[in-house]
Short mmCIF file of N, CA and C in Angstrom, two decimals:
data_model
loop_
_atom_site.label_atom_id
_atom_site.label_comp_id
_atom_site.label_asym_id
_atom_site.label_seq_id
_atom_site.Cartn_x
_atom_site.Cartn_y
_atom_site.Cartn_z
N MET X 6 63.50 -70.93 -88.31
CA MET X 6 62.93 -70.67 -86.99
C MET X 6 61.82 -69.61 -87.08
N LEU X 7 62.13 -68.47 -87.72
CA LEU X 7 61.15 -67.39 -87.86
C LEU X 7 59.92 -67.88 -88.62
N LYS X 8 60.16 -68.56 -89.73
CA LYS X 8 59.06 -69.06 -90.57
C LYS X 8 58.17 -70.02 -89.78
N ASP X 9 58.80 -70.91 -88.98
CA ASP X 9 58.05 -71.87 -88.17
C ASP X 9 57.20 -71.16 -87.12
N GLU X 10 57.78 -70.16 -86.48
CA GLU X 10 57.05 -69.42 -85.44
C GLU X 10 55.87 -68.64 -86.04
N VAL X 11 56.08 -68.07 -87.21
CA VAL X 11 55.00 -67.36 -87.90
C VAL X 11 53.87 -68.35 -88.21
N ALA X 12 54.22 -69.54 -88.70
CA ALA X 12 53.22 -70.55 -89.05
C ALA X 12 52.44 -71.00 -87.81
N LYS X 13 53.13 -71.24 -86.69
CA LYS X 13 52.46 -71.67 -85.46
C LYS X 13 51.54 -70.58 -84.93
N ALA X 14 52.03 -69.35 -84.89
CA ALA X 14 51.22 -68.22 -84.40
C ALA X 14 50.01 -67.99 -85.30
N PHE X 15 50.22 -68.11 -86.60
CA PHE X 15 49.13 -67.92 -87.56
C PHE X 15 48.01 -68.93 -87.31
N LYS X 16 48.37 -70.18 -87.09
CA LYS X 16 47.38 -71.24 -86.84
C LYS X 16 46.56 -70.92 -85.59
N VAL X 17 47.23 -70.50 -84.53
CA VAL X 17 46.54 -70.17 -83.27
C VAL X 17 45.57 -69.01 -83.50
N ILE X 18 46.03 -67.97 -84.19
CA ILE X 18 45.20 -66.80 -84.45
C ILE X 18 44.02 -67.17 -85.36
N GLN X 19 44.28 -67.98 -86.36
CA GLN X 19 43.22 -68.43 -87.28
C GLN X 19 42.13 -69.19 -86.52
N ASP X 20 42.53 -69.90 -85.47
CA ASP X 20 41.58 -70.67 -84.65
C ASP X 20 40.94 -69.83 -83.55
N GLY X 21 41.18 -68.51 -83.56
CA GLY X 21 40.56 -67.62 -82.58
C GLY X 21 41.34 -67.45 -81.29
N GLY X 22 42.61 -67.87 -81.30
CA GLY X 22 43.43 -67.78 -80.09
C GLY X 22 44.15 -66.46 -79.95
N ILE X 23 44.82 -66.31 -78.80
CA ILE X 23 45.64 -65.12 -78.53
C ILE X 23 47.08 -65.54 -78.31
N ILE X 24 48.01 -64.68 -78.72
CA ILE X 24 49.43 -65.00 -78.64
C ILE X 24 50.20 -63.95 -77.83
N LEU X 25 51.34 -64.37 -77.31
CA LEU X 25 52.30 -63.48 -76.65
C LEU X 25 53.49 -63.43 -77.59
N TYR X 26 53.90 -62.22 -78.01
CA TYR X 26 54.88 -62.14 -79.08
C TYR X 26 55.78 -60.91 -78.96
N PRO X 27 57.00 -61.00 -79.55
CA PRO X 27 57.91 -59.85 -79.55
C PRO X 27 57.50 -58.85 -80.63
N THR X 28 57.74 -57.57 -80.36
CA THR X 28 57.46 -56.53 -81.35
C THR X 28 58.69 -55.63 -81.46
N ASP X 29 58.56 -54.56 -82.23
CA ASP X 29 59.64 -53.58 -82.33
C ASP X 29 59.71 -52.73 -81.06
N THR X 30 58.72 -52.86 -80.17
CA THR X 30 58.76 -52.15 -78.89
C THR X 30 58.81 -53.23 -77.80
N ILE X 31 57.82 -53.26 -76.93
CA ILE X 31 57.82 -54.24 -75.85
C ILE X 31 57.02 -55.49 -76.27
N TRP X 32 57.08 -56.55 -75.46
CA TRP X 32 56.32 -57.77 -75.74
C TRP X 32 54.85 -57.44 -75.74
N GLY X 33 54.12 -58.08 -76.66
CA GLY X 33 52.70 -57.79 -76.80
C GLY X 33 51.84 -59.04 -76.73
N ILE X 34 50.56 -58.79 -76.45
CA ILE X 34 49.54 -59.82 -76.53
C ILE X 34 48.71 -59.45 -77.75
N GLY X 35 48.39 -60.44 -78.59
CA GLY X 35 47.67 -60.09 -79.80
C GLY X 35 46.77 -61.18 -80.32
N CYS X 36 45.97 -60.77 -81.32
CA CYS X 36 45.04 -61.67 -82.00
C CYS X 36 44.62 -61.00 -83.30
N ASP X 37 43.72 -61.63 -84.00
CA ASP X 37 43.14 -61.09 -85.23
C ASP X 37 42.30 -59.87 -84.87
N ALA X 38 42.56 -58.74 -85.49
CA ALA X 38 41.87 -57.49 -85.18
C ALA X 38 40.42 -57.46 -85.65
N THR X 39 39.97 -58.53 -86.32
CA THR X 39 38.57 -58.59 -86.73
C THR X 39 37.78 -59.59 -85.87
N ASN X 40 38.44 -60.25 -84.94
CA ASN X 40 37.81 -61.29 -84.13
C ASN X 40 37.46 -60.75 -82.73
N THR X 41 36.20 -60.36 -82.56
CA THR X 41 35.76 -59.75 -81.30
C THR X 41 35.91 -60.70 -80.12
N GLU X 42 35.63 -61.98 -80.30
CA GLU X 42 35.75 -62.94 -79.19
C GLU X 42 37.19 -63.04 -78.70
N ALA X 43 38.14 -63.09 -79.64
CA ALA X 43 39.56 -63.16 -79.26
C ALA X 43 39.97 -61.88 -78.54
N ILE X 44 39.49 -60.75 -79.02
CA ILE X 44 39.81 -59.46 -78.39
C ILE X 44 39.30 -59.44 -76.95
N LYS X 45 38.09 -59.97 -76.74
CA LYS X 45 37.53 -60.03 -75.38
C LYS X 45 38.39 -60.91 -74.47
N LYS X 46 39.00 -61.97 -75.02
CA LYS X 46 39.90 -62.83 -74.23
C LYS X 46 41.09 -62.01 -73.72
N ILE X 47 41.60 -61.12 -74.58
CA ILE X 47 42.75 -60.29 -74.17
C ILE X 47 42.34 -59.34 -73.05
N TYR X 48 41.18 -58.69 -73.20
CA TYR X 48 40.71 -57.79 -72.14
C TYR X 48 40.57 -58.54 -70.82
N ALA X 49 40.02 -59.76 -70.87
CA ALA X 49 39.83 -60.55 -69.65
C ALA X 49 41.18 -60.92 -69.04
N LEU X 50 42.12 -61.37 -69.87
CA LEU X 50 43.45 -61.76 -69.37
C LEU X 50 44.16 -60.57 -68.72
N LYS X 51 44.08 -59.42 -69.35
CA LYS X 51 44.76 -58.22 -68.82
C LYS X 51 43.99 -57.58 -67.65
N GLN X 52 42.74 -58.05 -67.44
CA GLN X 52 41.86 -57.44 -66.43
C GLN X 52 41.74 -55.95 -66.73
N ARG X 53 41.50 -55.66 -67.99
CA ARG X 53 41.50 -54.28 -68.48
C ARG X 53 40.08 -53.83 -68.83
N ASP X 54 39.79 -52.60 -68.51
CA ASP X 54 38.51 -51.99 -68.84
C ASP X 54 38.38 -51.93 -70.36
N GLU X 55 37.27 -52.42 -70.89
CA GLU X 55 37.09 -52.44 -72.35
C GLU X 55 36.99 -51.05 -72.96
N ALA X 56 36.83 -50.03 -72.13
CA ALA X 56 36.81 -48.66 -72.65
C ALA X 56 38.23 -48.18 -72.98
N LYS X 57 39.25 -48.89 -72.45
CA LYS X 57 40.65 -48.55 -72.77
C LYS X 57 41.04 -49.33 -74.01
N ASN X 58 41.24 -48.62 -75.10
CA ASN X 58 41.46 -49.31 -76.37
C ASN X 58 42.85 -49.88 -76.53
N MET X 59 42.91 -50.88 -77.41
CA MET X 59 44.18 -51.49 -77.80
C MET X 59 44.46 -51.02 -79.23
N ILE X 60 45.69 -51.18 -79.66
CA ILE X 60 46.07 -50.72 -80.99
C ILE X 60 46.13 -51.90 -81.96
N ILE X 61 46.28 -51.57 -83.24
CA ILE X 61 46.51 -52.60 -84.25
C ILE X 61 47.85 -52.34 -84.92
N LEU X 62 48.46 -53.42 -85.37
CA LEU X 62 49.73 -53.34 -86.09
C LEU X 62 49.50 -53.68 -87.55
N LEU X 63 50.17 -52.94 -88.42
CA LEU X 63 50.21 -53.23 -89.84
C LEU X 63 51.66 -53.39 -90.25
N ASP X 64 51.91 -54.06 -91.36
CA ASP X 64 53.29 -54.26 -91.82
C ASP X 64 53.74 -53.15 -92.76
N THR X 65 52.82 -52.39 -93.33
CA THR X 65 53.19 -51.32 -94.26
C THR X 65 52.12 -50.23 -94.24
N ASP X 66 52.55 -48.99 -94.45
CA ASP X 66 51.58 -47.88 -94.44
C ASP X 66 50.65 -47.92 -95.66
N ASN X 67 50.97 -48.73 -96.67
CA ASN X 67 50.08 -48.90 -97.84
C ASN X 67 48.72 -49.45 -97.42
N LYS X 68 48.67 -50.14 -96.26
CA LYS X 68 47.43 -50.77 -95.82
C LYS X 68 46.55 -49.84 -94.98
N LEU X 69 47.05 -48.66 -94.63
CA LEU X 69 46.27 -47.73 -93.81
C LEU X 69 44.87 -47.45 -94.37
N PRO X 70 44.72 -47.19 -95.69
CA PRO X 70 43.39 -46.88 -96.21
C PRO X 70 42.36 -47.99 -96.00
N GLY X 71 42.81 -49.20 -95.76
CA GLY X 71 41.89 -50.30 -95.50
C GLY X 71 41.25 -50.24 -94.12
N TYR X 72 41.84 -49.43 -93.21
CA TYR X 72 41.39 -49.44 -91.82
C TYR X 72 41.04 -48.06 -91.27
N VAL X 73 41.30 -47.01 -92.05
CA VAL X 73 40.97 -45.64 -91.65
C VAL X 73 40.34 -44.95 -92.85
N GLN X 74 39.23 -44.24 -92.61
CA GLN X 74 38.51 -43.63 -93.75
C GLN X 74 39.32 -42.58 -94.48
N GLU X 75 39.96 -41.68 -93.73
CA GLU X 75 40.74 -40.61 -94.37
C GLU X 75 42.08 -40.48 -93.66
N ILE X 76 43.15 -40.57 -94.40
CA ILE X 76 44.48 -40.44 -93.79
C ILE X 76 45.07 -39.09 -94.17
N PRO X 77 45.30 -38.22 -93.17
CA PRO X 77 45.95 -36.95 -93.48
C PRO X 77 47.36 -37.20 -94.02
N ASP X 78 47.79 -36.41 -95.00
CA ASP X 78 49.12 -36.59 -95.59
C ASP X 78 50.23 -36.59 -94.54
N VAL X 79 50.05 -35.78 -93.50
CA VAL X 79 51.07 -35.68 -92.46
C VAL X 79 51.32 -37.04 -91.80
N ALA X 80 50.33 -37.92 -91.79
CA ALA X 80 50.50 -39.24 -91.18
C ALA X 80 51.62 -40.01 -91.88
N TYR X 81 51.62 -39.97 -93.21
CA TYR X 81 52.66 -40.68 -93.96
C TYR X 81 54.04 -40.08 -93.69
N ASP X 82 54.10 -38.75 -93.57
CA ASP X 82 55.38 -38.09 -93.26
C ASP X 82 55.88 -38.50 -91.88
N LEU X 83 54.98 -38.51 -90.91
CA LEU X 83 55.37 -38.89 -89.55
C LEU X 83 55.90 -40.33 -89.53
N ILE X 84 55.20 -41.22 -90.21
CA ILE X 84 55.64 -42.63 -90.26
C ILE X 84 57.01 -42.74 -90.93
N GLU X 85 57.18 -42.03 -92.03
CA GLU X 85 58.42 -42.13 -92.79
C GLU X 85 59.62 -41.57 -92.04
N TYR X 86 59.43 -40.45 -91.34
CA TYR X 86 60.58 -39.75 -90.76
C TYR X 86 60.82 -40.01 -89.28
N THR X 87 59.92 -40.70 -88.62
CA THR X 87 60.12 -40.96 -87.20
C THR X 87 61.27 -41.95 -87.00
N GLU X 88 62.03 -41.73 -85.96
CA GLU X 88 63.16 -42.63 -85.68
C GLU X 88 62.76 -43.72 -84.70
N ASN X 89 61.71 -43.48 -83.93
CA ASN X 89 61.25 -44.45 -82.94
C ASN X 89 59.87 -44.98 -83.33
N PRO X 90 59.50 -46.16 -82.82
CA PRO X 90 58.17 -46.68 -83.13
C PRO X 90 57.09 -45.65 -82.76
N LEU X 91 56.13 -45.49 -83.66
CA LEU X 91 55.10 -44.46 -83.53
C LEU X 91 53.72 -45.05 -83.73
N THR X 92 52.83 -44.81 -82.77
CA THR X 92 51.43 -45.20 -82.90
C THR X 92 50.64 -43.94 -83.22
N LEU X 93 49.86 -44.00 -84.29
CA LEU X 93 49.02 -42.87 -84.67
C LEU X 93 47.56 -43.20 -84.38
N VAL X 94 46.91 -42.33 -83.63
CA VAL X 94 45.49 -42.48 -83.33
C VAL X 94 44.75 -41.61 -84.34
N MET X 95 43.94 -42.27 -85.19
CA MET X 95 43.25 -41.55 -86.25
C MET X 95 41.75 -41.84 -86.22
N PRO X 96 40.94 -40.85 -86.59
CA PRO X 96 39.49 -41.05 -86.62
C PRO X 96 39.07 -41.89 -87.83
N GLY X 97 37.84 -42.34 -87.80
CA GLY X 97 37.30 -43.04 -88.97
C GLY X 97 37.74 -44.47 -89.11
N ALA X 98 37.88 -45.19 -88.00
CA ALA X 98 38.29 -46.60 -88.05
C ALA X 98 37.26 -47.42 -88.80
N LYS X 99 37.74 -48.41 -89.56
CA LYS X 99 36.83 -49.30 -90.31
C LYS X 99 37.47 -50.67 -90.51
N ASN X 100 36.64 -51.65 -90.81
CA ASN X 100 37.09 -53.01 -91.15
C ASN X 100 37.84 -53.74 -90.03
N ILE X 101 37.58 -53.34 -88.78
CA ILE X 101 38.13 -54.06 -87.62
C ILE X 101 36.98 -54.29 -86.64
N SER X 102 37.23 -55.10 -85.63
CA SER X 102 36.20 -55.36 -84.62
C SER X 102 35.79 -54.06 -83.93
N PRO X 103 34.49 -53.89 -83.68
CA PRO X 103 34.03 -52.71 -82.93
C PRO X 103 34.68 -52.62 -81.54
N ALA X 104 35.16 -53.75 -81.01
CA ALA X 104 35.81 -53.76 -79.69
C ALA X 104 37.12 -52.98 -79.69
N LEU X 105 37.66 -52.67 -80.87
CA LEU X 105 38.92 -51.93 -80.96
C LEU X 105 38.71 -50.45 -81.31
N ILE X 106 37.49 -50.09 -81.63
CA ILE X 106 37.22 -48.71 -82.05
C ILE X 106 36.76 -47.91 -80.84
N SER X 107 37.44 -46.79 -80.57
CA SER X 107 37.09 -46.01 -79.39
C SER X 107 35.78 -45.26 -79.61
N ALA X 108 35.25 -44.72 -78.54
CA ALA X 108 33.94 -44.04 -78.57
C ALA X 108 33.89 -42.94 -79.62
N ASP X 109 35.03 -42.30 -79.89
CA ASP X 109 35.05 -41.22 -80.88
C ASP X 109 35.30 -41.73 -82.31
N GLY X 110 35.33 -43.06 -82.47
CA GLY X 110 35.49 -43.64 -83.81
C GLY X 110 36.92 -43.80 -84.25
N SER X 111 37.87 -43.56 -83.35
CA SER X 111 39.29 -43.64 -83.73
C SER X 111 39.90 -44.99 -83.40
N VAL X 112 41.07 -45.23 -83.99
CA VAL X 112 41.86 -46.43 -83.69
C VAL X 112 43.33 -46.04 -83.71
N GLY X 113 44.12 -46.69 -82.85
CA GLY X 113 45.57 -46.50 -82.84
C GLY X 113 46.21 -47.53 -83.75
N ILE X 114 47.10 -47.06 -84.63
CA ILE X 114 47.76 -47.96 -85.58
C ILE X 114 49.27 -47.71 -85.56
N ARG X 115 50.04 -48.80 -85.52
CA ARG X 115 51.49 -48.69 -85.64
C ARG X 115 51.95 -49.55 -86.80
N ILE X 116 52.83 -49.00 -87.61
CA ILE X 116 53.48 -49.78 -88.66
C ILE X 116 54.68 -50.44 -87.98
N CYS X 117 54.63 -51.75 -87.87
CA CYS X 117 55.62 -52.48 -87.07
C CYS X 117 56.78 -52.98 -87.95
N SER X 118 57.98 -52.75 -87.50
CA SER X 118 59.16 -53.14 -88.28
C SER X 118 59.74 -54.50 -87.86
N HIS X 119 59.22 -55.12 -86.81
CA HIS X 119 59.76 -56.40 -86.35
C HIS X 119 59.46 -57.48 -87.40
N PRO X 120 60.48 -58.25 -87.83
CA PRO X 120 60.29 -59.26 -88.88
C PRO X 120 59.18 -60.27 -88.58
N PHE X 121 59.08 -60.71 -87.33
CA PHE X 121 58.02 -61.66 -86.98
C PHE X 121 56.65 -61.04 -87.22
N CYS X 122 56.44 -59.83 -86.72
CA CYS X 122 55.15 -59.15 -86.87
C CYS X 122 54.83 -58.91 -88.34
N GLN X 123 55.82 -58.46 -89.07
CA GLN X 123 55.58 -58.18 -90.50
C GLN X 123 55.14 -59.45 -91.23
N GLN X 124 55.86 -60.55 -91.01
CA GLN X 124 55.52 -61.79 -91.71
C GLN X 124 54.17 -62.35 -91.27
N LEU X 125 53.87 -62.24 -89.97
CA LEU X 125 52.59 -62.74 -89.47
C LEU X 125 51.44 -61.92 -90.06
N ILE X 126 51.56 -60.61 -90.08
CA ILE X 126 50.51 -59.74 -90.63
C ILE X 126 50.31 -60.02 -92.12
N GLN X 127 51.41 -60.23 -92.84
CA GLN X 127 51.30 -60.57 -94.27
C GLN X 127 50.55 -61.88 -94.44
N ARG X 128 50.84 -62.84 -93.60
CA ARG X 128 50.19 -64.15 -93.68
C ARG X 128 48.71 -64.05 -93.30
N MET X 129 48.40 -63.24 -92.28
CA MET X 129 47.02 -63.07 -91.82
C MET X 129 46.17 -62.30 -92.84
N ARG X 130 46.81 -61.38 -93.55
CA ARG X 130 46.10 -60.46 -94.44
C ARG X 130 45.10 -59.60 -93.68
N LYS X 131 45.40 -59.37 -92.41
CA LYS X 131 44.57 -58.56 -91.51
C LYS X 131 45.52 -57.90 -90.51
N PRO X 132 45.03 -56.87 -89.81
CA PRO X 132 45.87 -56.28 -88.76
C PRO X 132 45.97 -57.23 -87.56
N LEU X 133 47.02 -57.04 -86.79
CA LEU X 133 47.28 -57.79 -85.56
C LEU X 133 47.03 -56.87 -84.38
N VAL X 134 46.22 -57.31 -83.43
CA VAL X 134 46.01 -56.52 -82.21
C VAL X 134 47.32 -56.51 -81.43
N SER X 135 47.60 -55.39 -80.78
CA SER X 135 48.78 -55.31 -79.93
C SER X 135 48.46 -54.53 -78.67
N THR X 136 48.80 -55.12 -77.55
CA THR X 136 48.68 -54.45 -76.26
C THR X 136 49.81 -54.98 -75.39
N SER X 137 50.28 -54.17 -74.47
CA SER X 137 51.42 -54.58 -73.63
C SER X 137 51.10 -55.86 -72.86
N ALA X 138 52.13 -56.68 -72.68
CA ALA X 138 51.98 -57.99 -72.05
C ALA X 138 52.04 -57.88 -70.53
N ASN X 139 51.04 -57.21 -69.96
CA ASN X 139 50.98 -57.04 -68.52
C ASN X 139 49.53 -57.00 -68.06
N ILE X 140 49.33 -57.28 -66.77
CA ILE X 140 48.01 -57.11 -66.17
C ILE X 140 47.80 -55.60 -66.05
N SER X 141 46.61 -55.14 -66.34
CA SER X 141 46.31 -53.71 -66.29
C SER X 141 46.72 -53.10 -64.94
N GLY X 142 47.43 -51.99 -65.01
CA GLY X 142 47.87 -51.31 -63.79
C GLY X 142 49.26 -51.70 -63.34
N LYS X 143 49.79 -52.82 -63.85
CA LYS X 143 51.16 -53.23 -63.52
C LYS X 143 52.10 -52.68 -64.59
N PRO X 144 53.41 -52.59 -64.28
CA PRO X 144 54.34 -52.05 -65.28
C PRO X 144 54.43 -52.92 -66.54
N SER X 145 54.66 -52.28 -67.66
CA SER X 145 54.87 -53.02 -68.91
C SER X 145 56.24 -53.67 -68.86
N PRO X 146 56.36 -54.92 -69.34
CA PRO X 146 57.66 -55.60 -69.31
C PRO X 146 58.60 -55.05 -70.38
N SER X 147 59.83 -54.78 -69.99
CA SER X 147 60.82 -54.30 -70.96
C SER X 147 61.34 -55.45 -71.83
N TYR X 148 61.36 -56.66 -71.28
CA TYR X 148 61.76 -57.83 -72.04
C TYR X 148 61.05 -59.06 -71.50
N PHE X 149 61.19 -60.19 -72.20
CA PHE X 149 60.38 -61.37 -71.93
C PHE X 149 60.43 -61.85 -70.49
N SER X 150 61.60 -61.87 -69.87
CA SER X 150 61.70 -62.43 -68.51
C SER X 150 60.92 -61.61 -67.49
N GLN X 151 60.45 -60.42 -67.86
CA GLN X 151 59.64 -59.60 -66.96
C GLN X 151 58.13 -59.82 -67.15
N VAL X 152 57.75 -60.66 -68.12
CA VAL X 152 56.33 -60.92 -68.35
C VAL X 152 55.80 -61.81 -67.22
N ASP X 153 54.69 -61.41 -66.60
CA ASP X 153 54.06 -62.18 -65.51
C ASP X 153 53.69 -63.58 -65.98
N GLN X 154 53.88 -64.56 -65.09
CA GLN X 154 53.51 -65.94 -65.40
C GLN X 154 52.03 -66.05 -65.73
N GLU X 155 51.21 -65.22 -65.09
CA GLU X 155 49.76 -65.22 -65.34
C GLU X 155 49.45 -64.91 -66.81
N ILE X 156 50.24 -64.02 -67.41
CA ILE X 156 50.06 -63.69 -68.83
C ILE X 156 50.53 -64.86 -69.69
N ILE X 157 51.70 -65.41 -69.37
CA ILE X 157 52.25 -66.53 -70.14
C ILE X 157 51.27 -67.71 -70.12
N ASP X 158 50.70 -68.00 -68.94
CA ASP X 158 49.76 -69.11 -68.81
C ASP X 158 48.41 -68.82 -69.46
N GLY X 159 48.10 -67.52 -69.62
CA GLY X 159 46.78 -67.14 -70.11
C GLY X 159 46.63 -67.05 -71.62
N VAL X 160 47.76 -67.05 -72.34
CA VAL X 160 47.67 -66.97 -73.80
C VAL X 160 47.64 -68.38 -74.39
N ASP X 161 47.25 -68.47 -75.65
CA ASP X 161 47.19 -69.78 -76.32
C ASP X 161 48.53 -70.19 -76.93
N TYR X 162 49.41 -69.21 -77.15
CA TYR X 162 50.73 -69.54 -77.71
C TYR X 162 51.73 -68.44 -77.34
N VAL X 163 52.93 -68.88 -76.95
CA VAL X 163 54.03 -67.96 -76.67
C VAL X 163 55.05 -68.12 -77.80
N VAL X 164 55.29 -67.06 -78.53
CA VAL X 164 56.22 -67.11 -79.66
C VAL X 164 57.64 -67.32 -79.13
N ASP X 165 58.31 -68.30 -79.70
CA ASP X 165 59.65 -68.68 -79.25
C ASP X 165 60.73 -67.92 -80.03
N LEU X 166 60.72 -66.62 -79.89
CA LEU X 166 61.74 -65.75 -80.50
C LEU X 166 62.08 -64.64 -79.50
N ASP X 167 63.30 -64.19 -79.50
CA ASP X 167 63.73 -63.03 -78.69
C ASP X 167 63.50 -63.19 -77.18
N GLN X 168 63.27 -64.42 -76.71
CA GLN X 168 62.96 -64.59 -75.29
C GLN X 168 64.15 -64.36 -74.37
N HIS X 169 65.36 -64.48 -74.91
CA HIS X 169 66.54 -64.32 -74.06
C HIS X 169 67.18 -62.94 -74.21
N SER X 170 66.60 -62.12 -75.06
CA SER X 170 67.14 -60.79 -75.28
C SER X 170 66.93 -59.93 -74.03
N LYS X 171 67.96 -59.18 -73.66
CA LYS X 171 67.85 -58.27 -72.52
C LYS X 171 67.88 -56.82 -73.00
N GLU X 172 67.68 -56.65 -74.31
CA GLU X 172 67.64 -55.29 -74.85
C GLU X 172 66.38 -54.62 -74.31
N ILE X 173 66.58 -53.49 -73.64
CA ILE X 173 65.43 -52.79 -73.07
C ILE X 173 64.72 -52.02 -74.17
N LYS X 174 63.45 -52.33 -74.33
CA LYS X 174 62.64 -51.66 -75.34
C LYS X 174 61.55 -50.88 -74.63
N ASN X 175 61.16 -49.78 -75.23
CA ASN X 175 60.14 -48.93 -74.63
C ASN X 175 58.88 -48.95 -75.47
N PRO X 176 57.74 -48.61 -74.84
CA PRO X 176 56.51 -48.51 -75.62
C PRO X 176 56.65 -47.42 -76.68
N SER X 177 55.79 -47.46 -77.68
CA SER X 177 55.85 -46.49 -78.77
C SER X 177 55.41 -45.10 -78.32
N THR X 178 55.82 -44.12 -79.11
CA THR X 178 55.29 -42.77 -78.96
C THR X 178 53.87 -42.82 -79.53
N ILE X 179 52.93 -42.11 -78.89
CA ILE X 179 51.56 -42.10 -79.38
C ILE X 179 51.15 -40.67 -79.71
N MET X 180 50.64 -40.50 -80.94
CA MET X 180 50.17 -39.18 -81.38
C MET X 180 48.75 -39.32 -81.92
N ARG X 181 47.92 -38.35 -81.60
CA ARG X 181 46.56 -38.30 -82.16
C ARG X 181 46.60 -37.32 -83.33
N ILE X 182 46.04 -37.76 -84.48
CA ILE X 182 45.99 -36.91 -85.67
C ILE X 182 44.54 -36.68 -86.06
N GLY X 183 44.18 -35.41 -86.25
CA GLY X 183 42.82 -35.09 -86.69
C GLY X 183 42.74 -35.14 -88.20
N PRO X 184 41.50 -35.14 -88.75
CA PRO X 184 41.32 -35.17 -90.19
C PRO X 184 41.98 -33.98 -90.89
N ASP X 185 42.13 -32.88 -90.13
CA ASP X 185 42.75 -31.67 -90.69
C ASP X 185 44.28 -31.73 -90.66
N GLY X 186 44.83 -32.84 -90.13
CA GLY X 186 46.28 -33.00 -90.08
C GLY X 186 46.92 -32.46 -88.80
N ARG X 187 46.14 -31.81 -87.95
CA ARG X 187 46.72 -31.34 -86.68
C ARG X 187 46.96 -32.54 -85.78
N PHE X 188 48.05 -32.47 -85.03
CA PHE X 188 48.36 -33.61 -84.18
C PHE X 188 48.78 -33.17 -82.78
N GLU X 189 48.64 -34.09 -81.83
CA GLU X 189 49.06 -33.85 -80.46
C GLU X 189 49.67 -35.13 -79.92
N PHE X 190 50.65 -34.98 -79.01
CA PHE X 190 51.27 -36.14 -78.38
C PHE X 190 50.38 -36.64 -77.24
N ILE X 191 50.17 -37.95 -77.19
CA ILE X 191 49.47 -38.57 -76.07
C ILE X 191 50.52 -39.18 -75.14
N ARG X 192 51.57 -39.79 -75.74
CA ARG X 192 52.68 -40.34 -74.94
C ARG X 192 53.95 -40.16 -75.75
N ARG X 193 54.96 -39.56 -75.10
CA ARG X 193 56.23 -39.36 -75.77
C ARG X 193 57.22 -40.41 -75.36
#
């Protein structure tokens, strides 16, 4: 089942589509992080201001150097020792669509532990865009049955995993890390 869903989602993403999928936090909308047209589809679906950035997911912290110019050592420690999903906003974004890079040159990255996300990212050999599965300004869905029909109808594929789970999941903690290793919480 997992392998089939990864294959179906991969095909949609390869063709420039957007997917609705489960993560280690809340349900997300995603696409290939190098495909600007697909990213614009997500902004349009969410009715979200393009100045509000979305994050990217990676399957392992070994891939961080491919997408950020300089990674402070503390970033690896935070990833290793955090108990909850953690998004790190770091300067010097590279090798992704300019639509994902904020005005200050930073990008938010989360190392995702969900098996579906990990396998899909490995298959893509690229980061996966992730943003909450809601219309901008509306609450983020804690589980699949709370996702608006407008979002479900607006994506190119809905991943058929974890849809009946009622486990309440929360968005990730977000921290901004400077090149000097200093960090601040954006969302706890």
